[in-house]
Amino acid sequence: MPLFEPLTGYVCMKLIGHQWALDYLKKQLDSGSLRSSYLFLGPRQVGKATLALTLGMLLNCEATEGARPCGQCRSCSRIARGTHQDVVLVAPAATNFVIDQVRELGEELSLSPRESCFKVRILSEFDSATREAQNALLKTLEEPPAHAILILTASDRQALAPTIVSRCQVLNLKLVPPAEIRDGLVERGMPPGEAASLAVQAGGRPGWALRALEDAELQSRRSQDLADTALLVTQGRAQRLRYSEDLGKRDRAEVLDTLRLWKAWWHDQLLASAGAEAGYLLPPEERAVSLPLPSTEKTAAFMRSLNEIEDLIERNVNVRLALNVLMLRMPHLSNQPRR
């Protein structure tokens, strides 16, 4: 297998969120000020690669009328399928980019484009690159071929050498509001109630929501997590800590997904206890709002704890210990229905 192994078969659907970034890139293209190297920074699954592929479409779109990129012409379609020879999304070799892979990329970039005026290479999550690989990329960034546009995506700016960052135009992509994710899912055929629920759990990450839209296993796990949430609040400490042990064995990203779901569930419980008629995050069948809550103060305190533990886990603290703390702080709810 070659070290320079592009990802194929990806689907570049219409960008969800980040319209400001796309508008900015369009203005650069129209004014002739497009840069040769970009760094798209932001959380995983927030849409960095999709924005990069959309820029590739923008550069190659064959539409003569209407908005560009059109997403439907031959070039746009081939980029979306991952078969365009001049717009390629490149994944790390194994778990990170290595020096030989970057050297091969530099050699490949020096060759002329085959189908268009530009060669666009997108290095996905380049913060996984070894320091040697990052140093090897500097020459390409300092003396890029006139026909090449290099786009790096990364989640952790601190993992990148300052010399890499300084040679790229940086676009910081923020988490996308749930309403925009919901609208994107509805546009793709999901019922509004389900779309709103998934958008909340996505935590601002359209990529996660789109994956959930297609992944039956993920949706099944989500349903089980909701059922576990409603049961867990009625159980004692020993049972909660056993659950914490099991949950802590999951991937860190899956744990964070579960915590975001808990936040939505507790939010809706609080609204229900106040007799609210609107503002719920989950559809009616997922709320389980028949349980009586403790005081508003205790509920609000636990919701703050959820935010705190989520933040700690994102900062790579010990997941198991963080979950144990959360379980001990969780209010105990009576399993008698709310009257």
CSV table of C-alpha atoms in Angstrom, one decimal:
chain,number,residue,atom,x,y,z
A,1,MET,CA,0.0,0.0,0.0
A,2,PRO,CA,1.5,3.4,-0.9
A,3,LEU,CA,2.2,5.8,1.9
A,4,PHE,CA,0.3,8.5,0.1
A,5,GLU,CA,-3.1,6.8,0.4
A,6,PRO,CA,-6.1,9.1,-0.3
A,7,LEU,CA,-9.5,8.5,1.3
A,8,THR,CA,-12.0,7.5,-1.4
A,9,GLY,CA,-15.7,7.1,-1.3
A,10,TYR,CA,-16.4,10.0,1.1
A,11,VAL,CA,-19.5,11.9,0.6
A,12,CYS,CA,-19.3,15.7,0.6
A,13,MET,CA,-22.9,16.7,1.4
A,14,LYS,CA,-24.0,20.3,1.6
A,15,LEU,CA,-22.1,22.1,4.3
A,16,ILE,CA,-24.0,22.5,7.6
A,17,GLY,CA,-23.1,25.8,9.3
A,18,HIS,CA,-19.8,27.8,8.7
A,19,GLN,CA,-21.4,29.9,6.1
A,20,TRP,CA,-19.2,32.8,7.1
A,21,ALA,CA,-16.1,30.7,6.3
A,22,LEU,CA,-17.4,29.7,2.8
A,23,ASP,CA,-18.4,33.3,2.0
A,24,TYR,CA,-14.9,34.4,3.0
A,25,LEU,CA,-13.3,31.8,0.8
A,26,LYS,CA,-15.6,32.8,-2.1
A,27,LYS,CA,-14.5,36.5,-1.7
A,28,GLN,CA,-10.8,35.5,-1.8
A,29,LEU,CA,-11.4,33.4,-5.0
A,30,ASP,CA,-13.3,36.3,-6.7
A,31,SER,CA,-10.7,38.8,-5.8
A,32,GLY,CA,-7.8,36.6,-6.8
A,33,SER,CA,-6.4,36.5,-3.3
A,34,LEU,CA,-6.8,32.8,-2.5
A,35,ARG,CA,-3.9,31.5,-0.4
A,36,SER,CA,-1.8,28.5,-1.2
A,37,SER,CA,-2.1,27.0,2.3
A,38,TYR,CA,-4.9,26.9,4.9
A,39,LEU,CA,-5.4,25.5,8.3
A,40,PHE,CA,-9.0,24.7,9.3
A,41,LEU,CA,-9.1,24.4,13.1
A,42,GLY,CA,-12.0,23.1,15.2
A,43,PRO,CA,-13.4,20.2,17.2
A,44,ARG,CA,-13.6,16.8,15.6
A,45,GLN,CA,-16.7,16.2,13.3
A,46,VAL,CA,-17.5,20.0,13.2
A,47,GLY,CA,-17.2,20.1,9.4
A,48,LYS,CA,-13.5,21.0,8.7
A,49,ALA,CA,-13.1,18.4,6.0
A,50,THR,CA,-16.5,19.1,4.5
A,51,LEU,CA,-15.5,22.8,4.2
A,52,ALA,CA,-12.2,21.9,2.6
A,53,LEU,CA,-14.0,19.6,0.1
A,54,THR,CA,-16.5,22.4,-0.6
A,55,LEU,CA,-13.6,24.7,-1.4
A,56,GLY,CA,-12.3,22.1,-3.8
A,57,MET,CA,-15.8,22.1,-5.4
A,58,LEU,CA,-15.8,25.9,-5.6
A,59,LEU,CA,-12.5,25.9,-7.5
A,60,ASN,CA,-13.7,23.2,-10.0
A,61,CYS,CA,-17.4,23.8,-10.3
A,62,GLU,CA,-18.6,23.7,-14.0
A,63,ALA,CA,-21.8,25.6,-13.4
A,64,THR,CA,-22.2,28.7,-15.5
A,65,GLU,CA,-25.4,29.9,-13.7
A,66,GLY,CA,-26.7,30.0,-10.2
A,67,ALA,CA,-24.8,29.5,-6.9
A,68,ARG,CA,-21.4,27.8,-6.9
A,69,PRO,CA,-20.5,25.2,-6.1
A,70,CYS,CA,-23.6,23.6,-7.5
A,71,GLY,CA,-22.9,20.2,-6.1
A,72,GLN,CA,-24.4,18.6,-9.2
A,73,CYS,CA,-22.0,19.1,-12.1
A,74,ARG,CA,-19.5,16.4,-13.2
A,75,SER,CA,-16.6,18.0,-11.1
A,76,CYS,CA,-18.7,18.5,-8.0
A,77,SER,CA,-20.1,15.0,-8.2
A,78,ARG,CA,-16.7,13.4,-8.6
A,79,ILE,CA,-15.3,15.4,-5.7
A,80,ALA,CA,-18.2,14.2,-3.6
A,81,ARG,CA,-17.6,10.6,-4.5
A,82,GLY,CA,-13.8,10.9,-3.9
A,83,THR,CA,-12.9,10.1,-7.5
A,84,HIS,CA,-11.6,13.5,-8.7
A,85,GLN,CA,-7.9,13.3,-9.3
A,86,ASP,CA,-7.0,16.9,-8.4
A,87,VAL,CA,-9.1,17.2,-5.2
A,88,VAL,CA,-8.0,14.5,-2.7
A,89,LEU,CA,-8.6,14.1,1.0
A,90,VAL,CA,-5.6,12.3,2.6
A,91,ALA,CA,-5.8,10.4,5.8
A,92,PRO,CA,-2.9,9.7,8.2
A,93,ALA,CA,-1.0,6.5,7.6
A,94,ALA,CA,-2.1,4.2,10.5
A,95,THR,CA,-2.6,6.5,13.4
A,96,ASN,CA,-0.6,9.6,12.4
A,97,PHE,CA,1.1,11.3,9.5
A,98,VAL,CA,4.7,10.1,9.1
A,99,ILE,CA,7.6,11.7,7.4
A,100,ASP,CA,7.7,9.4,4.3
A,101,GLN,CA,4.0,10.1,3.7
A,102,VAL,CA,4.6,13.8,3.7
A,103,ARG,CA,7.7,13.5,1.5
A,104,GLU,CA,5.7,11.6,-1.0
A,105,LEU,CA,2.9,14.2,-0.9
A,106,GLY,CA,5.5,16.9,-1.7
A,107,GLU,CA,6.7,14.9,-4.8
A,108,GLU,CA,3.1,14.3,-5.9
A,109,LEU,CA,2.2,18.0,-5.6
A,110,SER,CA,5.0,19.0,-7.9
A,111,LEU,CA,3.3,17.3,-10.8
A,112,SER,CA,0.8,19.2,-12.9
A,113,PRO,CA,-2.9,18.9,-12.3
A,114,ARG,CA,-4.7,16.3,-14.4
A,115,GLU,CA,-8.2,17.6,-14.6
A,116,SER,CA,-8.2,21.3,-13.5
A,117,CYS,CA,-6.1,24.3,-12.8
A,118,PHE,CA,-5.4,23.5,-9.2
A,119,LYS,CA,-4.3,20.5,-7.2
A,120,VAL,CA,-6.1,20.5,-3.9
A,121,ARG,CA,-4.7,18.3,-1.2
A,122,ILE,CA,-6.5,18.1,2.2
A,123,LEU,CA,-4.5,16.6,5.1
A,124,SER,CA,-7.2,15.4,7.5
A,125,GLU,CA,-6.4,15.9,11.3
A,126,PHE,CA,-2.8,16.9,10.7
A,127,ASP,CA,-2.3,17.5,14.4
A,128,SER,CA,-1.7,13.7,14.5
A,129,ALA,CA,1.5,14.2,12.5
A,130,THR,CA,4.9,13.4,14.0
A,131,ARG,CA,7.2,16.4,14.5
A,132,GLU,CA,9.4,14.9,11.8
A,133,ALA,CA,6.5,14.9,9.4
A,134,GLN,CA,5.6,18.4,10.3
A,135,ASN,CA,9.1,19.6,9.6
A,136,ALA,CA,9.1,17.8,6.3
A,137,LEU,CA,6.0,19.7,5.3
A,138,LEU,CA,7.6,23.1,5.9
A,139,LYS,CA,9.4,23.1,2.5
A,140,THR,CA,6.2,22.5,0.7
A,141,LEU,CA,4.5,25.3,2.7
A,142,GLU,CA,7.4,27.7,2.1
A,143,GLU,CA,7.8,27.0,-1.7
A,144,PRO,CA,4.4,25.7,-2.9
A,145,PRO,CA,3.9,24.9,-6.6
A,146,ALA,CA,1.8,27.6,-8.3
A,147,HIS,CA,-0.9,25.1,-9.1
A,148,ALA,CA,-1.2,23.6,-5.5
A,149,ILE,CA,-3.5,24.5,-2.7
A,150,LEU,CA,-2.8,22.6,0.6
A,151,ILE,CA,-5.5,22.5,3.3
A,152,LEU,CA,-4.7,21.1,6.8
A,153,THR,CA,-7.4,20.3,9.3
A,154,ALA,CA,-6.7,19.9,13.0
A,155,SER,CA,-8.5,19.7,16.3
A,156,ASP,CA,-5.5,20.6,18.6
A,157,ARG,CA,-3.6,23.7,17.6
A,158,GLN,CA,-1.0,23.1,20.4
A,159,ALA,CA,0.0,19.8,18.7
A,160,LEU,CA,1.1,21.7,15.6
A,161,ALA,CA,4.5,23.4,15.3
A,162,PRO,CA,4.2,27.2,15.4
A,163,THR,CA,6.1,27.3,12.0
A,164,ILE,CA,3.3,25.2,10.4
A,165,VAL,CA,0.6,27.5,11.8
A,166,SER,CA,2.4,30.7,10.8
A,167,ARG,CA,2.6,29.6,7.1
A,168,CYS,CA,-1.1,28.9,6.8
A,169,GLN,CA,-4.1,31.1,6.8
A,170,VAL,CA,-6.1,29.9,9.8
A,171,LEU,CA,-9.9,29.6,9.9
A,172,ASN,CA,-11.3,28.7,13.3
A,173,LEU,CA,-14.5,26.7,13.0
A,174,LYS,CA,-16.8,26.9,16.0
A,175,LEU,CA,-19.5,24.5,17.1
A,176,VAL,CA,-22.6,24.8,15.0
A,177,PRO,CA,-25.9,25.9,16.7
A,178,PRO,CA,-28.4,23.0,17.1
A,179,ALA,CA,-31.0,24.7,15.0
A,180,GLU,CA,-28.7,24.7,12.0
A,181,ILE,CA,-27.9,21.0,12.5
A,182,ARG,CA,-31.6,20.2,12.8
A,183,ASP,CA,-32.4,22.1,9.6
A,184,GLY,CA,-29.6,20.2,7.8
A,185,LEU,CA,-30.9,16.8,9.0
A,186,VAL,CA,-34.5,17.8,8.0
A,187,GLU,CA,-33.2,18.7,4.6
A,188,ARG,CA,-31.8,15.2,4.3
A,189,GLY,CA,-35.2,13.6,5.0
A,190,MET,CA,-35.2,13.2,8.8
A,191,PRO,CA,-38.5,13.9,10.7
A,192,PRO,CA,-38.2,17.3,12.5
A,193,GLY,CA,-38.6,15.8,16.0
A,194,GLU,CA,-35.9,13.2,15.5
A,195,ALA,CA,-33.7,15.8,13.8
A,196,ALA,CA,-34.1,18.2,16.8
A,197,SER,CA,-33.2,15.4,19.2
A,198,LEU,CA,-30.1,14.3,17.3
A,199,ALA,CA,-29.0,18.0,16.8
A,200,VAL,CA,-29.0,18.5,20.6
A,201,GLN,CA,-26.8,15.4,21.2
A,202,ALA,CA,-24.5,16.3,18.4
A,203,GLY,CA,-23.1,19.1,20.6
A,204,GLY,CA,-22.5,21.4,17.7
A,205,ARG,CA,-20.8,18.7,15.5
A,206,PRO,CA,-22.7,18.2,12.2
A,207,GLY,CA,-20.4,15.3,11.3
A,208,TRP,CA,-21.6,13.4,14.3
A,209,ALA,CA,-25.2,14.0,13.5
A,210,LEU,CA,-24.8,12.9,9.9
A,211,ARG,CA,-23.1,9.8,11.0
A,212,ALA,CA,-25.9,9.1,13.4
A,213,LEU,CA,-28.3,9.6,10.5
A,214,GLU,CA,-26.8,6.6,8.7
A,215,ASP,CA,-25.5,4.4,11.6
A,216,ALA,CA,-28.2,2.1,13.0
A,217,GLU,CA,-25.9,0.9,15.7
A,218,LEU,CA,-25.3,4.4,17.0
A,219,GLN,CA,-29.0,5.1,17.0
A,220,SER,CA,-29.6,1.9,18.9
A,221,ARG,CA,-27.0,2.7,21.5
A,222,ARG,CA,-28.5,6.2,21.9
A,223,SER,CA,-31.9,4.7,22.7
A,224,GLN,CA,-30.3,2.4,25.2
A,225,ASP,CA,-28.5,5.3,26.8
A,226,LEU,CA,-31.8,7.2,27.2
A,227,ALA,CA,-33.4,4.2,28.9
A,228,ASP,CA,-30.4,3.8,31.2
A,229,THR,CA,-30.6,7.5,32.1
A,230,ALA,CA,-34.2,7.2,33.3
A,231,LEU,CA,-33.3,4.1,35.3
A,232,LEU,CA,-30.1,5.3,36.7
A,233,VAL,CA,-31.6,8.3,38.6
A,234,THR,CA,-33.7,5.9,40.7
A,235,GLN,CA,-30.8,3.5,41.6
A,236,GLY,CA,-28.4,3.5,44.5
A,237,ARG,CA,-24.7,4.4,44.6
A,238,ALA,CA,-23.5,0.8,44.1
A,239,GLN,CA,-25.5,0.3,41.0
A,240,ARG,CA,-24.5,3.7,39.7
A,241,LEU,CA,-20.8,3.0,40.2
A,242,ARG,CA,-21.1,-0.3,38.4
A,243,TYR,CA,-22.7,1.6,35.5
A,244,SER,CA,-19.9,4.1,35.7
A,245,GLU,CA,-17.3,1.3,35.3
A,246,ASP,CA,-19.1,0.0,32.2
A,247,LEU,CA,-19.5,3.4,30.7
A,248,GLY,CA,-15.9,4.3,31.4
A,249,LYS,CA,-14.7,1.4,29.2
A,250,ARG,CA,-16.2,3.1,26.1
A,251,ASP,CA,-14.2,5.3,23.8
A,252,ARG,CA,-13.9,8.9,25.2
A,253,ALA,CA,-15.9,10.3,22.4
A,254,GLU,CA,-18.8,7.9,23.1
A,255,VAL,CA,-18.7,8.9,26.8
A,256,LEU,CA,-19.0,12.6,25.8
A,257,ASP,CA,-21.9,11.7,23.5
A,258,THR,CA,-23.7,10.1,26.4
A,259,LEU,CA,-23.1,13.1,28.7
A,260,ARG,CA,-24.6,15.4,26.1
A,261,LEU,CA,-27.7,13.2,26.0
A,262,TRP,CA,-27.9,13.3,29.8
A,263,LYS,CA,-27.8,17.1,29.7
A,264,ALA,CA,-30.8,17.2,27.3
A,265,TRP,CA,-32.7,14.7,29.5
A,266,TRP,CA,-32.2,16.7,32.7
A,267,HIS,CA,-33.0,19.9,30.9
A,268,ASP,CA,-36.3,18.5,29.8
A,269,GLN,CA,-37.0,17.1,33.3
A,270,LEU,CA,-36.5,20.6,34.7
A,271,LEU,CA,-38.9,22.1,32.2
A,272,ALA,CA,-41.5,19.4,32.9
A,273,SER,CA,-41.3,20.0,36.7
A,274,ALA,CA,-42.0,23.7,36.0
A,275,GLY,CA,-45.0,22.8,33.8
A,276,ALA,CA,-43.5,24.3,30.7
A,277,GLU,CA,-45.3,23.7,27.4
A,278,ALA,CA,-42.4,24.5,25.1
A,279,GLY,CA,-38.6,24.6,24.9
A,280,TYR,CA,-37.9,20.9,25.2
A,281,LEU,CA,-34.8,19.4,23.6
A,282,LEU,CA,-36.0,15.8,23.2
A,283,PRO,CA,-39.2,14.6,21.4
A,284,PRO,CA,-42.0,13.5,23.8
A,285,GLU,CA,-41.3,9.8,23.5
A,286,GLU,CA,-37.7,10.4,24.7
A,287,ARG,CA,-38.3,12.7,27.6
A,288,ALA,CA,-39.4,10.2,30.4
A,289,VAL,CA,-40.7,13.2,32.3
A,290,SER,CA,-42.9,11.4,34.7
A,291,LEU,CA,-40.4,11.3,37.5
A,292,PRO,CA,-40.6,13.9,40.3
A,293,LEU,CA,-37.5,16.1,40.5
A,294,PRO,CA,-35.6,17.1,43.6
A,295,SER,CA,-35.5,20.9,44.3
A,296,THR,CA,-34.7,23.2,41.4
A,297,GLU,CA,-31.4,24.1,43.1
A,298,LYS,CA,-30.2,20.5,43.3
A,299,THR,CA,-31.2,19.9,39.7
A,300,ALA,CA,-29.4,23.0,38.5
A,301,ALA,CA,-26.4,22.1,40.6
A,302,PHE,CA,-26.2,18.7,38.9
A,303,MET,CA,-26.6,20.2,35.5
A,304,ARG,CA,-23.6,22.4,36.3
A,305,SER,CA,-21.7,19.2,37.3
A,306,LEU,CA,-22.6,17.7,34.0
A,307,ASN,CA,-21.0,20.6,32.2
A,308,GLU,CA,-18.0,20.5,34.5
A,309,ILE,CA,-17.4,16.8,34.0
A,310,GLU,CA,-17.8,17.0,30.3
A,311,ASP,CA,-15.2,19.8,30.2
A,312,LEU,CA,-12.8,17.7,32.3
A,313,ILE,CA,-13.2,14.6,30.1
A,314,GLU,CA,-12.5,16.8,27.0
A,315,ARG,CA,-9.3,17.8,28.7
A,316,ASN,CA,-8.2,14.2,28.9
A,317,VAL,CA,-8.7,13.6,32.7
A,318,ASN,CA,-9.3,10.0,33.8
A,319,VAL,CA,-12.7,9.1,32.4
A,320,ARG,CA,-13.5,6.5,35.1
A,321,LEU,CA,-12.7,8.9,38.0
A,322,ALA,CA,-14.7,11.7,36.4
A,323,LEU,CA,-17.7,9.5,35.9
A,324,ASN,CA,-17.5,8.3,39.5
A,325,VAL,CA,-17.6,11.9,40.8
A,326,LEU,CA,-20.6,12.5,38.5
A,327,MET,CA,-22.5,9.5,39.8
A,328,LEU,CA,-22.0,10.5,43.4
A,329,ARG,CA,-23.3,14.0,42.7
A,330,MET,CA,-26.4,12.7,40.8
A,331,PRO,CA,-29.6,13.4,42.7
A,332,HIS,CA,-31.7,10.4,43.6
A,333,LEU,CA,-35.2,10.5,42.2
A,334,SER,CA,-38.2,8.5,43.5
A,335,ASN,CA,-39.5,6.0,41.0
A,336,GLN,CA,-43.0,7.2,41.9
A,337,PRO,CA,-44.6,9.1,39.0
A,338,ARG,CA,-45.1,12.8,39.2
A,339,ARG,CA,-48.7,13.7,40.0
